[in-house]
Amino acid sequence: MARVPVDEILIAGRWRRGGGAPIETVNPADGTPITTVHAASPADVDEAARAAAEAAAAPAWRDLLPHRRARVLYRIGDLIEERADELAALQTADTGKTLTETRALAASAAGTFRYTAAALETAEDSLTPARGPYVTMSVYEPIGVVGAINPWNSPIASDAQKAAPALAGGNAVLLKPAEWTPLVSLAFGRLVHRVLAEEGLPTALLSVLPGRGGVVGDAIVTHPLVRRIGFTGGTATGRAIARAAAGRLVPVSLELGGKSPTIVREDADLEQALAGVMFGIFSSSGQSCVAGSRLFVHRSRYDSFLGELVARVRGLRVGSGTDPDTQVAPLVHHRHRDAVAGYVDLARAEGGRVLCGGAAPHGEAYAAGAYYLPTVIDGLPNSARACQEEIFGPVLVALPYDDEDDLVRQAEDSVYGLACGIWTRDARAAWRLARRIDAGTVWINTYKQFSISTPFGGMKDSGLGTEKGRDLIRSYQRQKSLYWGTDTTPLPWAH
Ligand code: NAP
């Protein structure tokens, strides 16, 4: 059973009820309310930003040596790990995801803090080649207050991916979780707050400010003290945030949507491809930015592959995230389930054949939840909206291709460029395809594997900038160049 946070949010280092509207959080497995959390108000955001600016400038934080700051991050990672079961249970209640997945997300968050701590301890400033009588250095400094805005699909992992490098970089963070899923971010805030307090550091270094994007998110993005924005979410929102940031000349990183092609070549290993395609789209109930939601199969194997795929998809176990047998859990919210269903109706209207799924499951156990059956659709042209737009649910559209040029043309006919999956036994073909397709991440004979040590980002409308990787802290810092004169004689110009 998840321990439900009380109705308090973390503003400027203190826990109190938010000044904004009440948000009722609902368990999408059965539609029951979990709790009510009052959102932050714009005045709360202002208070948090001012306190964050002070905290970031406080010598106790700003002058903390990297190995000491790393210790703080290690401690946060350890606490997340100690509380992983509790965090996972809370996230499952709030998002509907399976416990297996939410445990993995909590473990990933702990790993992110540890990796970031190690990167911080070993990061080096550089001595650059001098071109005169001076020594030149390039050093990195904190930016100040960072806004971190996240979607609802993997809260604790995305919280860690922004908060860990931002704190490591010496900044303070204003974290806004999605309105539908504030609970695990608040629980994460408790852990960070505790470590900061125990270490005698300013607790205003992290505020957790739930609420509507157009209110709380906007107040963060437009606040004059916020000097860097990290955003994960939909492309339309990302664009609006980028526009606001451009007006203020504030750097922004955007991790956005996708409609990723997953490719089954004629020489693919059948079992591996079937398992990979199903995992790629139906795990997380398709609510994954990198979901392999457009399947391309070589025409010579199209019918047989699809027949076998559909038979297996029909056998996927749909159920509550707390049931250890569940493979496809409910969607995050009833409203989102209805939006997904709307896309399937649209695909039907556009002439698509729904080969399986295409409805909410029947039965008492599903009646009150936000469930939707895993769905496979074919018979649509790649130009159909269901093939072009991100559905963000358990819906796969399948298309045949004739040869590699036809495949690349279709796969590339998308505004997105987040990920791509290639199933083949031909290493040369995999290499060619991987280099031809615009995608920030390409998986070859695997899918949806993630490593904090490997940079992640999108191309085209899927994003700007990267997260993760060895340089993850640098994007939350400013670079400064120092020239140290080594000559004792005055500069010649003045003579
Ligand atoms: P969203 O609607 O864009 O919302 C993302 C976050 O932005 C939420 O916290 C939202 O608040 C906030 N927001 C909305 N309008 C805002 C505004 N005007 N100013 C500031 N903040 C604002 O996306 P979503 O539906 O929550 O999440 C699904 C999307 O995220 C999908 O497109 C998915 O592909 C993408 N995603 C991308 C990645 C990646 O790494 N590339 C990872 C995960 C998800 P509310 O809670 O009020 O909406």
Coordinates of C-alpha atoms in Angstrom, one line a residue, residues 1 4 23 58 87 253 397 406 423 480 487:
M1 CA 0.0 0.0 0.0
V4 CA -0.1 8.9 0.4
I23 CA -6.0 18.8 -7.7
A58 CA 24.5 31.0 -0.7
L87 CA 7.9 5.3 -4.3
S253 CA 16.3 21.8 -23.5
V397 CA 0.0 1.0 -36.9
D406 CA 10.9 2.8 -49.9
W423 CA 15.2 -6.0 -36.5
K480 CA 33.6 31.0 -18.6
D487 CA 54.4 38.2 -19.0

